[in-house]
Amino acid sequence: MNSSEEIAVSGMSAGRSAMRMGPAELVQAAAMARRFYLEGKSKIQIAEEFGVSRFKVARVLETALERDLVRIEIRVPAELDAERSDALRARYGLRHAVVVESPADAEETPDPENLGEVAADLLGELVDEGDVLGLAWGRSTIHMAAALDRLPPCTVVQLTGVYDAGTAERGSVEAVRRAAQVSGGDAHPIYAPMLLPDAATAQALRHQTGIARAFEYFDKVTVACVSIGSWEPGISTVHDMLSDEERAHYASLGVAAEMSAHLFDAEGRRVGRDLGERCITVKADQLRRIPEVVAIAGGQRKAAAIDAVLRSGLVTSLVTDTSAADYLMTAGSAPKSTLNRTDPDGA
């Protein structure tokens, strides 16, 4: 995700408008522009070199841009959409927003795998040595972990149980191990399903040694990676784990999105909080205290759910695709800054 800036400084071929400048002016403007843009010299240094005031240097540089003597080109890799990324960051008050070009079948495919690859690069920027990295269950976080190739030494902890304990080796447990292997730090996986039959069973599991040890790290997490699901089949693992009756009950409460077994309505308010009592997962209040929470989610089918979770204030950064970003830029009234981190329902 490296970007570069190319500055082309041309002299006599600067264009018709630039030719209104005399040859001496052109040569001097080109030289000043080269010093400023390519050599990194300050306006004061340039003024001293050419024996003019720094105000004249500023005017010359401004004229060079206006008359196309200097052309500045900002380049990012083709798969990244810098304009949408910046607009999305500003609209939701995010710390970071990275928008990736949607694949051709984006309408049918939530969380394209390339989101995980970009998120892996983003984590390489965000995680510092000694941090505690938390990974929640989700296809996108699994793809992210598989794509990791660099991380500073850090502790990695699992933030939720797994969709199916029988597939833990291929899911979030393996994602935690993979991230810890890349970083050279300790891994704290959770060998338990995310959803339990009742609150008593969930509470008993939380006190088991290995799970309790992982839970002890939840308040120490400095960077977290989470997934987002919309309340429909195949798009939310929690939705798929519930019975038809339970799904109908939570739908009646206005559920629009799910993240780490926490449910949200369209305005980002948490609903159906009783579900969390049956789940092995990080608490919403703990997520809110984590300095950096990166959500990885995309696709048109998840766009409304992403909007709902962003409005909750639990997420600080987002990796998404153009398909979801286009929806988010026009979704309802402008939300409050997510960096406010306050609970929309005040609880």
Short mmCIF file of N, CA and C in Angstrom, two decimals, residues 56-233:
data_model
loop_
_atom_site.label_atom_id
_atom_site.label_comp_id
_atom_site.label_asym_id
_atom_site.label_seq_id
_atom_site.Cartn_x
_atom_site.Cartn_y
_atom_site.Cartn_z
N LYS A 56 8.66 36.22 -2.84
CA LYS A 56 8.76 36.07 -4.29
C LYS A 56 8.88 34.60 -4.66
N VAL A 57 9.62 33.84 -3.86
CA VAL A 57 9.74 32.41 -4.12
C VAL A 57 8.36 31.76 -4.07
N ALA A 58 7.57 32.14 -3.07
CA ALA A 58 6.22 31.57 -2.93
C ALA A 58 5.37 31.92 -4.15
N ARG A 59 5.48 33.18 -4.64
CA ARG A 59 4.72 33.60 -5.82
C ARG A 59 5.15 32.84 -7.06
N VAL A 60 6.46 32.65 -7.21
CA VAL A 60 6.97 31.93 -8.38
C VAL A 60 6.49 30.47 -8.37
N LEU A 61 6.53 29.84 -7.21
CA LEU A 61 6.09 28.45 -7.12
C LEU A 61 4.59 28.34 -7.40
N GLU A 62 3.83 29.31 -6.91
CA GLU A 62 2.39 29.31 -7.16
C GLU A 62 2.11 29.50 -8.66
N THR A 63 2.85 30.42 -9.29
CA THR A 63 2.69 30.65 -10.73
C THR A 63 3.08 29.42 -11.53
N ALA A 64 4.13 28.73 -11.08
CA ALA A 64 4.59 27.53 -11.79
C ALA A 64 3.51 26.46 -11.81
N LEU A 65 2.75 26.35 -10.71
CA LEU A 65 1.64 25.39 -10.67
C LEU A 65 0.49 25.85 -11.55
N GLU A 66 0.14 27.13 -11.44
CA GLU A 66 -0.99 27.66 -12.20
C GLU A 66 -0.77 27.54 -13.70
N ARG A 67 0.46 27.74 -14.15
CA ARG A 67 0.76 27.76 -15.58
C ARG A 67 1.30 26.42 -16.10
N ASP A 68 1.17 25.37 -15.27
CA ASP A 68 1.53 24.02 -15.72
C ASP A 68 3.02 23.85 -15.97
N LEU A 69 3.83 24.74 -15.38
CA LEU A 69 5.27 24.53 -15.46
C LEU A 69 5.66 23.34 -14.59
N VAL A 70 4.93 23.17 -13.48
CA VAL A 70 5.14 22.05 -12.57
C VAL A 70 3.87 21.19 -12.58
N ARG A 71 4.01 19.91 -12.74
CA ARG A 71 2.89 18.98 -12.67
C ARG A 71 3.14 18.00 -11.53
N ILE A 72 2.18 17.90 -10.63
CA ILE A 72 2.30 16.99 -9.49
C ILE A 72 1.32 15.84 -9.70
N GLU A 73 1.84 14.65 -9.69
CA GLU A 73 1.00 13.47 -9.89
C GLU A 73 1.12 12.56 -8.67
N ILE A 74 -0.01 12.23 -8.06
CA ILE A 74 -0.03 11.35 -6.90
C ILE A 74 -0.47 9.97 -7.34
N ARG A 75 0.34 8.97 -7.10
CA ARG A 75 0.05 7.63 -7.56
C ARG A 75 -0.10 6.67 -6.38
N VAL A 76 -1.11 5.85 -6.42
CA VAL A 76 -1.26 4.74 -5.48
C VAL A 76 -1.50 3.49 -6.32
N PRO A 77 -1.29 2.30 -5.77
CA PRO A 77 -1.56 1.08 -6.53
C PRO A 77 -2.97 1.09 -7.10
N ALA A 78 -3.14 0.47 -8.25
CA ALA A 78 -4.41 0.54 -8.98
C ALA A 78 -5.58 0.00 -8.17
N GLU A 79 -5.33 -0.97 -7.28
CA GLU A 79 -6.45 -1.57 -6.55
C GLU A 79 -6.97 -0.68 -5.42
N LEU A 80 -6.25 0.38 -5.08
CA LEU A 80 -6.68 1.28 -4.02
C LEU A 80 -7.35 2.52 -4.60
N ASP A 81 -8.45 2.93 -3.99
CA ASP A 81 -9.16 4.13 -4.43
C ASP A 81 -8.93 5.22 -3.39
N ALA A 82 -7.94 6.07 -3.66
CA ALA A 82 -7.52 7.09 -2.69
C ALA A 82 -8.62 8.12 -2.44
N GLU A 83 -9.34 8.51 -3.52
CA GLU A 83 -10.37 9.55 -3.37
C GLU A 83 -11.52 9.05 -2.49
N ARG A 84 -12.01 7.86 -2.75
CA ARG A 84 -13.09 7.30 -1.93
C ARG A 84 -12.61 7.08 -0.49
N SER A 85 -11.38 6.63 -0.35
CA SER A 85 -10.84 6.37 0.99
C SER A 85 -10.86 7.63 1.84
N ASP A 86 -10.38 8.73 1.27
CA ASP A 86 -10.33 9.98 2.03
C ASP A 86 -11.74 10.51 2.33
N ALA A 87 -12.64 10.39 1.35
CA ALA A 87 -14.01 10.87 1.56
C ALA A 87 -14.71 10.05 2.64
N LEU A 88 -14.49 8.75 2.64
CA LEU A 88 -15.12 7.88 3.64
C LEU A 88 -14.56 8.16 5.03
N ARG A 89 -13.26 8.35 5.10
CA ARG A 89 -12.63 8.67 6.38
C ARG A 89 -13.23 9.95 6.97
N ALA A 90 -13.39 10.96 6.12
CA ALA A 90 -13.92 12.24 6.58
C ALA A 90 -15.40 12.13 6.98
N ARG A 91 -16.19 11.39 6.22
CA ARG A 91 -17.63 11.31 6.50
C ARG A 91 -17.89 10.68 7.86
N TYR A 92 -17.16 9.61 8.19
CA TYR A 92 -17.41 8.90 9.45
C TYR A 92 -16.44 9.30 10.56
N GLY A 93 -15.52 10.20 10.26
CA GLY A 93 -14.55 10.60 11.28
C GLY A 93 -13.63 9.47 11.69
N LEU A 94 -13.29 8.62 10.73
CA LEU A 94 -12.44 7.47 11.01
C LEU A 94 -10.98 7.89 11.12
N ARG A 95 -10.20 7.07 11.80
CA ARG A 95 -8.76 7.32 11.85
C ARG A 95 -8.12 6.88 10.53
N HIS A 96 -8.53 5.74 10.03
CA HIS A 96 -8.05 5.25 8.74
C HIS A 96 -9.22 4.64 7.97
N ALA A 97 -9.27 4.89 6.67
CA ALA A 97 -10.22 4.21 5.79
C ALA A 97 -9.48 3.85 4.52
N VAL A 98 -9.55 2.59 4.15
CA VAL A 98 -8.88 2.12 2.94
C VAL A 98 -9.93 1.44 2.07
N VAL A 99 -10.13 1.97 0.87
CA VAL A 99 -11.13 1.43 -0.05
C VAL A 99 -10.41 0.73 -1.20
N VAL A 100 -10.80 -0.51 -1.41
CA VAL A 100 -10.19 -1.36 -2.44
C VAL A 100 -11.18 -1.52 -3.59
N GLU A 101 -10.69 -1.61 -4.80
CA GLU A 101 -11.55 -1.83 -5.96
C GLU A 101 -12.31 -3.15 -5.79
N SER A 102 -13.62 -3.11 -6.02
CA SER A 102 -14.44 -4.31 -5.91
C SER A 102 -14.19 -5.23 -7.09
N PRO A 103 -14.19 -6.54 -6.85
CA PRO A 103 -14.10 -7.48 -7.97
C PRO A 103 -15.37 -7.44 -8.80
N ALA A 104 -15.34 -8.07 -9.97
CA ALA A 104 -16.48 -8.03 -10.88
C ALA A 104 -17.74 -8.61 -10.27
N ASP A 105 -17.58 -9.61 -9.39
CA ASP A 105 -18.75 -10.27 -8.79
C ASP A 105 -19.04 -9.74 -7.39
N ALA A 106 -18.68 -8.47 -7.12
CA ALA A 106 -18.81 -7.91 -5.78
C ALA A 106 -20.24 -7.94 -5.26
N GLU A 107 -21.21 -7.85 -6.17
CA GLU A 107 -22.61 -7.80 -5.73
C GLU A 107 -23.00 -9.08 -5.00
N GLU A 108 -22.38 -10.18 -5.37
CA GLU A 108 -22.73 -11.46 -4.76
C GLU A 108 -21.73 -11.92 -3.72
N THR A 109 -20.59 -11.25 -3.64
CA THR A 109 -19.51 -11.73 -2.77
C THR A 109 -19.22 -10.76 -1.64
N PRO A 110 -19.64 -11.05 -0.40
CA PRO A 110 -19.27 -10.21 0.73
C PRO A 110 -17.81 -10.46 1.11
N ASP A 111 -17.13 -9.41 1.56
CA ASP A 111 -15.75 -9.53 2.02
C ASP A 111 -14.83 -10.21 1.01
N PRO A 112 -14.61 -9.60 -0.14
CA PRO A 112 -13.66 -10.18 -1.10
C PRO A 112 -12.31 -10.44 -0.44
N GLU A 113 -11.64 -11.49 -0.88
CA GLU A 113 -10.39 -11.90 -0.22
C GLU A 113 -9.32 -10.82 -0.27
N ASN A 114 -9.36 -9.96 -1.31
CA ASN A 114 -8.31 -8.93 -1.39
C ASN A 114 -8.41 -7.92 -0.25
N LEU A 115 -9.58 -7.83 0.42
CA LEU A 115 -9.67 -6.97 1.60
C LEU A 115 -8.72 -7.46 2.68
N GLY A 116 -8.64 -8.76 2.86
CA GLY A 116 -7.74 -9.33 3.86
C GLY A 116 -6.30 -9.03 3.57
N GLU A 117 -5.94 -9.04 2.30
CA GLU A 117 -4.55 -8.75 1.92
C GLU A 117 -4.20 -7.30 2.24
N VAL A 118 -5.11 -6.39 1.93
CA VAL A 118 -4.86 -4.98 2.23
C VAL A 118 -4.85 -4.74 3.74
N ALA A 119 -5.77 -5.40 4.46
CA ALA A 119 -5.81 -5.26 5.91
C ALA A 119 -4.52 -5.77 6.55
N ALA A 120 -3.94 -6.82 5.97
CA ALA A 120 -2.67 -7.34 6.49
C ALA A 120 -1.58 -6.28 6.38
N ASP A 121 -1.55 -5.56 5.25
CA ASP A 121 -0.57 -4.48 5.09
C ASP A 121 -0.84 -3.35 6.07
N LEU A 122 -2.13 -3.05 6.29
CA LEU A 122 -2.48 -1.98 7.23
C LEU A 122 -2.04 -2.34 8.65
N LEU A 123 -2.25 -3.58 9.06
CA LEU A 123 -1.80 -3.99 10.39
C LEU A 123 -0.29 -3.85 10.53
N GLY A 124 0.43 -4.12 9.44
CA GLY A 124 1.88 -3.94 9.48
C GLY A 124 2.27 -2.51 9.79
N GLU A 125 1.40 -1.56 9.44
CA GLU A 125 1.65 -0.15 9.76
C GLU A 125 1.21 0.21 11.17
N LEU A 126 0.11 -0.38 11.63
CA LEU A 126 -0.52 0.06 12.88
C LEU A 126 0.07 -0.59 14.13
N VAL A 127 0.52 -1.82 14.01
CA VAL A 127 0.99 -2.57 15.19
C VAL A 127 2.44 -2.20 15.48
N ASP A 128 2.71 -1.86 16.73
CA ASP A 128 4.07 -1.57 17.18
C ASP A 128 4.58 -2.68 18.08
N GLU A 129 5.87 -2.71 18.26
CA GLU A 129 6.48 -3.71 19.14
C GLU A 129 5.90 -3.58 20.55
N GLY A 130 5.51 -4.71 21.12
CA GLY A 130 4.96 -4.72 22.47
C GLY A 130 3.46 -4.57 22.53
N ASP A 131 2.81 -4.33 21.39
CA ASP A 131 1.35 -4.21 21.36
C ASP A 131 0.70 -5.57 21.64
N VAL A 132 -0.59 -5.52 21.97
CA VAL A 132 -1.41 -6.73 22.08
C VAL A 132 -2.44 -6.65 20.96
N LEU A 133 -2.36 -7.60 20.04
CA LEU A 133 -3.24 -7.64 18.87
C LEU A 133 -4.37 -8.62 19.13
N GLY A 134 -5.61 -8.15 18.98
CA GLY A 134 -6.77 -9.00 19.18
C GLY A 134 -7.44 -9.33 17.85
N LEU A 135 -7.77 -10.60 17.64
CA LEU A 135 -8.42 -11.03 16.41
C LEU A 135 -9.76 -11.67 16.74
N ALA A 136 -10.83 -11.15 16.16
CA ALA A 136 -12.16 -11.72 16.34
C ALA A 136 -12.44 -12.70 15.21
N TRP A 137 -13.43 -13.58 15.45
CA TRP A 137 -13.81 -14.53 14.41
C TRP A 137 -14.38 -13.80 13.20
N GLY A 138 -14.07 -14.31 12.02
CA GLY A 138 -14.64 -13.78 10.79
C GLY A 138 -13.84 -14.24 9.59
N ARG A 139 -14.52 -14.44 8.47
CA ARG A 139 -13.82 -14.87 7.25
C ARG A 139 -12.77 -13.86 6.85
N SER A 140 -13.11 -12.59 6.98
CA SER A 140 -12.17 -11.54 6.56
C SER A 140 -10.92 -11.51 7.43
N THR A 141 -11.07 -11.73 8.74
CA THR A 141 -9.88 -11.74 9.59
C THR A 141 -9.03 -12.98 9.33
N ILE A 142 -9.67 -14.07 8.96
CA ILE A 142 -8.92 -15.29 8.61
C ILE A 142 -8.11 -15.05 7.33
N HIS A 143 -8.74 -14.40 6.33
CA HIS A 143 -8.02 -14.05 5.11
C HIS A 143 -6.87 -13.10 5.42
N MET A 144 -7.11 -12.14 6.33
CA MET A 144 -6.08 -11.18 6.71
C MET A 144 -4.88 -11.90 7.32
N ALA A 145 -5.14 -12.79 8.26
CA ALA A 145 -4.05 -13.50 8.93
C ALA A 145 -3.24 -14.34 7.95
N ALA A 146 -3.92 -14.96 7.00
CA ALA A 146 -3.23 -15.78 6.01
C ALA A 146 -2.31 -14.94 5.14
N ALA A 147 -2.64 -13.65 4.95
CA ALA A 147 -1.85 -12.78 4.09
C ALA A 147 -0.72 -12.06 4.83
N LEU A 148 -0.67 -12.17 6.16
CA LEU A 148 0.35 -11.46 6.93
C LEU A 148 1.76 -11.94 6.54
N ASP A 149 2.65 -10.98 6.32
CA ASP A 149 4.05 -11.36 6.09
C ASP A 149 5.01 -10.53 6.93
N ARG A 150 4.46 -9.58 7.71
CA ARG A 150 5.31 -8.80 8.61
C ARG A 150 4.47 -8.26 9.75
N LEU A 151 5.01 -8.36 10.94
CA LEU A 151 4.43 -7.79 12.15
C LEU A 151 5.56 -7.64 13.15
N PRO A 152 5.63 -6.54 13.86
CA PRO A 152 6.63 -6.43 14.92
C PRO A 152 6.28 -7.38 16.06
N PRO A 153 7.22 -7.67 16.93
CA PRO A 153 6.94 -8.58 18.05
C PRO A 153 5.76 -8.10 18.88
N CYS A 154 4.73 -8.92 19.01
CA CYS A 154 3.54 -8.55 19.76
C CYS A 154 2.83 -9.81 20.25
N THR A 155 1.99 -9.64 21.24
CA THR A 155 1.14 -10.73 21.74
C THR A 155 -0.14 -10.75 20.93
N VAL A 156 -0.62 -11.95 20.58
CA VAL A 156 -1.83 -12.08 19.78
C VAL A 156 -2.86 -12.88 20.57
N VAL A 157 -4.06 -12.32 20.71
CA VAL A 157 -5.10 -12.96 21.49
C VAL A 157 -6.38 -13.07 20.67
N GLN A 158 -7.08 -14.16 20.84
CA GLN A 158 -8.36 -14.38 20.17
C GLN A 158 -9.46 -13.69 20.97
N LEU A 159 -10.32 -12.93 20.29
CA LEU A 159 -11.34 -12.13 20.97
C LEU A 159 -12.70 -12.80 21.04
N THR A 160 -12.90 -13.85 20.27
CA THR A 160 -14.18 -14.55 20.27
C THR A 160 -13.94 -16.05 20.16
N GLY A 161 -14.99 -16.80 20.54
CA GLY A 161 -14.95 -18.22 20.24
C GLY A 161 -15.07 -18.41 18.73
N VAL A 162 -15.19 -19.66 18.31
CA VAL A 162 -15.20 -19.95 16.88
C VAL A 162 -16.61 -20.33 16.43
N TYR A 163 -16.84 -20.23 15.14
CA TYR A 163 -18.14 -20.57 14.55
C TYR A 163 -18.44 -22.04 14.80
N ASP A 164 -17.43 -22.88 14.66
CA ASP A 164 -17.58 -24.31 14.89
C ASP A 164 -16.28 -24.80 15.48
N ALA A 165 -16.32 -25.25 16.72
CA ALA A 165 -15.10 -25.68 17.40
C ALA A 165 -14.39 -26.78 16.63
N GLY A 166 -15.13 -27.56 15.84
CA GLY A 166 -14.52 -28.63 15.06
C GLY A 166 -13.67 -28.14 13.90
N THR A 167 -13.83 -26.85 13.52
CA THR A 167 -13.03 -26.29 12.43
C THR A 167 -12.02 -25.27 12.94
N ALA A 168 -11.75 -25.28 14.23
CA ALA A 168 -10.87 -24.26 14.83
C ALA A 168 -9.50 -24.21 14.16
N GLU A 169 -8.98 -25.37 13.78
CA GLU A 169 -7.65 -25.39 13.19
C GLU A 169 -7.60 -24.64 11.86
N ARG A 170 -8.75 -24.52 11.19
CA ARG A 170 -8.79 -23.83 9.90
C ARG A 170 -9.42 -22.44 10.03
N GLY A 171 -9.70 -22.02 11.25
CA GLY A 171 -10.40 -20.76 11.44
C GLY A 171 -9.64 -19.78 12.29
N SER A 172 -10.32 -19.21 13.29
CA SER A 172 -9.73 -18.13 14.06
C SER A 172 -8.58 -18.58 14.95
N VAL A 173 -8.61 -19.82 15.40
CA VAL A 173 -7.46 -20.31 16.19
C VAL A 173 -6.21 -20.30 15.32
N GLU A 174 -6.34 -20.79 14.11
CA GLU A 174 -5.20 -20.80 13.20
C GLU A 174 -4.78 -19.38 12.83
N ALA A 175 -5.74 -18.46 12.73
CA ALA A 175 -5.41 -17.06 12.43
C ALA A 175 -4.56 -16.47 13.55
N VAL A 176 -4.91 -16.76 14.80
CA VAL A 176 -4.13 -16.26 15.94
C VAL A 176 -2.73 -16.86 15.92
N ARG A 177 -2.64 -18.14 15.65
CA ARG A 177 -1.33 -18.80 15.59
C ARG A 177 -0.48 -18.22 14.47
N ARG A 178 -1.12 -17.99 13.32
CA ARG A 178 -0.39 -17.45 12.17
C ARG A 178 0.16 -16.06 12.48
N ALA A 179 -0.66 -15.19 13.05
CA ALA A 179 -0.21 -13.84 13.38
C ALA A 179 0.92 -13.87 14.40
N ALA A 180 0.80 -14.76 15.40
CA ALA A 180 1.85 -14.86 16.42
C ALA A 180 3.14 -15.40 15.80
N GLN A 181 3.01 -16.31 14.86
CA GLN A 181 4.20 -16.86 14.20
C GLN A 181 4.92 -15.78 13.41
N VAL A 182 4.17 -14.95 12.69
CA VAL A 182 4.78 -13.88 11.90
C VAL A 182 5.46 -12.86 12.81
N SER A 183 4.83 -12.55 13.94
CA SER A 183 5.37 -11.53 14.84
C SER A 183 6.45 -12.06 15.78
N GLY A 184 6.43 -13.38 15.99
CA GLY A 184 7.37 -13.96 16.95
C GLY A 184 6.90 -13.79 18.39
N GLY A 185 5.62 -13.42 18.58
CA GLY A 185 5.09 -13.21 19.92
C GLY A 185 4.28 -14.39 20.42
N ASP A 186 3.68 -14.23 21.59
CA ASP A 186 2.88 -15.29 22.19
C ASP A 186 1.47 -15.30 21.60
N ALA A 187 0.89 -16.49 21.53
CA ALA A 187 -0.47 -16.66 21.03
C ALA A 187 -1.38 -17.13 22.16
N HIS A 188 -2.58 -16.56 22.20
CA HIS A 188 -3.57 -16.96 23.21
C HIS A 188 -4.89 -17.26 22.49
N PRO A 189 -5.02 -18.47 21.95
CA PRO A 189 -6.25 -18.85 21.25
C PRO A 189 -7.35 -19.26 22.23
N ILE A 190 -8.56 -19.35 21.70
CA ILE A 190 -9.71 -19.79 22.49
C ILE A 190 -10.31 -21.02 21.82
N TYR A 191 -10.19 -22.16 22.49
CA TYR A 191 -10.74 -23.41 21.95
C TYR A 191 -12.15 -23.61 22.50
N ALA A 192 -13.09 -22.84 21.94
CA ALA A 192 -14.48 -22.93 22.38
C ALA A 192 -15.36 -22.34 21.31
N PRO A 193 -16.59 -22.82 21.19
CA PRO A 193 -17.52 -22.21 20.24
C PRO A 193 -17.92 -20.81 20.68
N MET A 194 -18.31 -19.99 19.72
CA MET A 194 -18.73 -18.64 20.05
C MET A 194 -20.07 -18.63 20.78
N LEU A 195 -21.01 -19.42 20.31
CA LEU A 195 -22.36 -19.42 20.86
C LEU A 195 -22.64 -20.70 21.62
N LEU A 196 -23.13 -20.55 22.86
CA LEU A 196 -23.45 -21.70 23.72
C LEU A 196 -24.97 -21.79 23.91
N PRO A 197 -25.46 -22.95 24.35
CA PRO A 197 -26.91 -23.13 24.49
C PRO A 197 -27.55 -22.19 25.50
N ASP A 198 -26.81 -21.83 26.55
CA ASP A 198 -27.37 -20.97 27.59
C ASP A 198 -26.27 -20.19 28.28
N ALA A 199 -26.67 -19.21 29.09
CA ALA A 199 -25.72 -18.33 29.76
C ALA A 199 -24.87 -19.08 30.78
N ALA A 200 -25.44 -20.08 31.45
CA ALA A 200 -24.70 -20.82 32.47
C ALA A 200 -23.53 -21.59 31.86
N THR A 201 -23.76 -22.21 30.71
CA THR A 201 -22.69 -22.95 30.03
C THR A 201 -21.58 -22.00 29.58
N ALA A 202 -21.98 -20.87 29.05
CA ALA A 202 -20.99 -19.87 28.62
C ALA A 202 -20.15 -19.38 29.79
N GLN A 203 -20.81 -19.12 30.92
CA GLN A 203 -20.10 -18.64 32.10
C GLN A 203 -19.12 -19.68 32.61
N ALA A 204 -19.51 -20.95 32.57
CA ALA A 204 -18.61 -22.02 33.01
C ALA A 204 -17.38 -22.11 32.12
N LEU A 205 -17.58 -21.96 30.81
CA LEU A 205 -16.45 -22.03 29.88
C LEU A 205 -15.49 -20.86 30.09
N ARG A 206 -16.03 -19.70 30.40
CA ARG A 206 -15.16 -18.53 30.60
C ARG A 206 -14.18 -18.73 31.76
N HIS A 207 -14.52 -19.64 32.68
CA HIS A 207 -13.64 -19.87 33.82
C HIS A 207 -12.65 -21.01 33.59
N GLN A 208 -12.73 -21.67 32.46
CA GLN A 208 -11.73 -22.69 32.15
C GLN A 208 -10.37 -22.03 31.95
N THR A 209 -9.33 -22.71 32.36
CA THR A 209 -8.00 -22.09 32.45
C THR A 209 -7.56 -21.39 31.17
N GLY A 210 -7.57 -22.10 30.04
CA GLY A 210 -7.08 -21.52 28.80
C GLY A 210 -7.90 -20.34 28.34
N ILE A 211 -9.22 -20.46 28.46
CA ILE A 211 -10.11 -19.38 28.03
C ILE A 211 -9.97 -18.18 28.97
N ALA A 212 -9.91 -18.45 30.26
CA ALA A 212 -9.75 -17.37 31.24
C ALA A 212 -8.45 -16.61 31.00
N ARG A 213 -7.41 -17.32 30.61
CA ARG A 213 -6.12 -16.66 30.36
C ARG A 213 -6.23 -15.70 29.17
N ALA A 214 -6.94 -16.13 28.13
CA ALA A 214 -7.14 -15.25 26.98
C ALA A 214 -7.98 -14.03 27.37
N PHE A 215 -9.02 -14.26 28.17
CA PHE A 215 -9.88 -13.15 28.60
C PHE A 215 -9.11 -12.10 29.40
N GLU A 216 -8.08 -12.52 30.12
CA GLU A 216 -7.29 -11.59 30.91
C GLU A 216 -6.59 -10.55 30.04
N TYR A 217 -6.38 -10.89 28.76
CA TYR A 217 -5.70 -9.97 27.85
C TYR A 217 -6.64 -8.98 27.19
N PHE A 218 -7.95 -9.18 27.30
CA PHE A 218 -8.89 -8.32 26.58
C PHE A 218 -8.72 -6.85 26.94
N ASP A 219 -8.46 -6.55 28.20
CA ASP A 219 -8.30 -5.15 28.62
C ASP A 219 -6.92 -4.60 28.27
N LYS A 220 -6.05 -5.44 27.72
CA LYS A 220 -4.70 -5.01 27.35
C LYS A 220 -4.55 -4.84 25.84
N VAL A 221 -5.58 -5.21 25.08
CA VAL A 221 -5.50 -5.14 23.62
C VAL A 221 -5.33 -3.68 23.17
N THR A 222 -4.40 -3.45 22.27
CA THR A 222 -4.14 -2.10 21.74
C THR A 222 -4.60 -1.95 20.30
N VAL A 223 -4.62 -3.06 19.55
CA VAL A 223 -5.11 -3.06 18.17
C VAL A 223 -5.98 -4.30 17.99
N ALA A 224 -7.19 -4.10 17.47
CA ALA A 224 -8.09 -5.24 17.26
C ALA A 224 -8.54 -5.28 15.81
N CYS A 225 -8.78 -6.50 15.33
CA CYS A 225 -9.30 -6.71 13.97
C CYS A 225 -10.62 -7.44 14.09
N VAL A 226 -11.68 -6.89 13.49
CA VAL A 226 -13.01 -7.47 13.61
C VAL A 226 -13.67 -7.57 12.24
N SER A 227 -14.70 -8.43 12.18
CA SER A 227 -15.53 -8.55 10.98
C SER A 227 -16.93 -8.03 11.27
N ILE A 228 -17.68 -7.77 10.22
CA ILE A 228 -19.05 -7.27 10.34
C ILE A 228 -19.97 -8.17 9.53
N GLY A 229 -21.12 -8.49 10.09
CA GLY A 229 -22.11 -9.29 9.38
C GLY A 229 -23.45 -8.60 9.32
N SER A 230 -24.17 -8.75 8.22
CA SER A 230 -25.53 -8.24 8.14
C SER A 230 -26.48 -9.36 8.55
N TRP A 231 -27.68 -9.00 8.99
CA TRP A 231 -28.59 -9.98 9.59
C TRP A 231 -29.34 -10.74 8.50
N GLU A 232 -28.62 -11.64 7.84
CA GLU A 232 -29.21 -12.50 6.81
C GLU A 232 -28.35 -13.75 6.65
N PRO A 233 -28.92 -14.80 6.08
CA PRO A 233 -28.19 -16.07 5.95
C PRO A 233 -26.90 -15.92 5.14
#
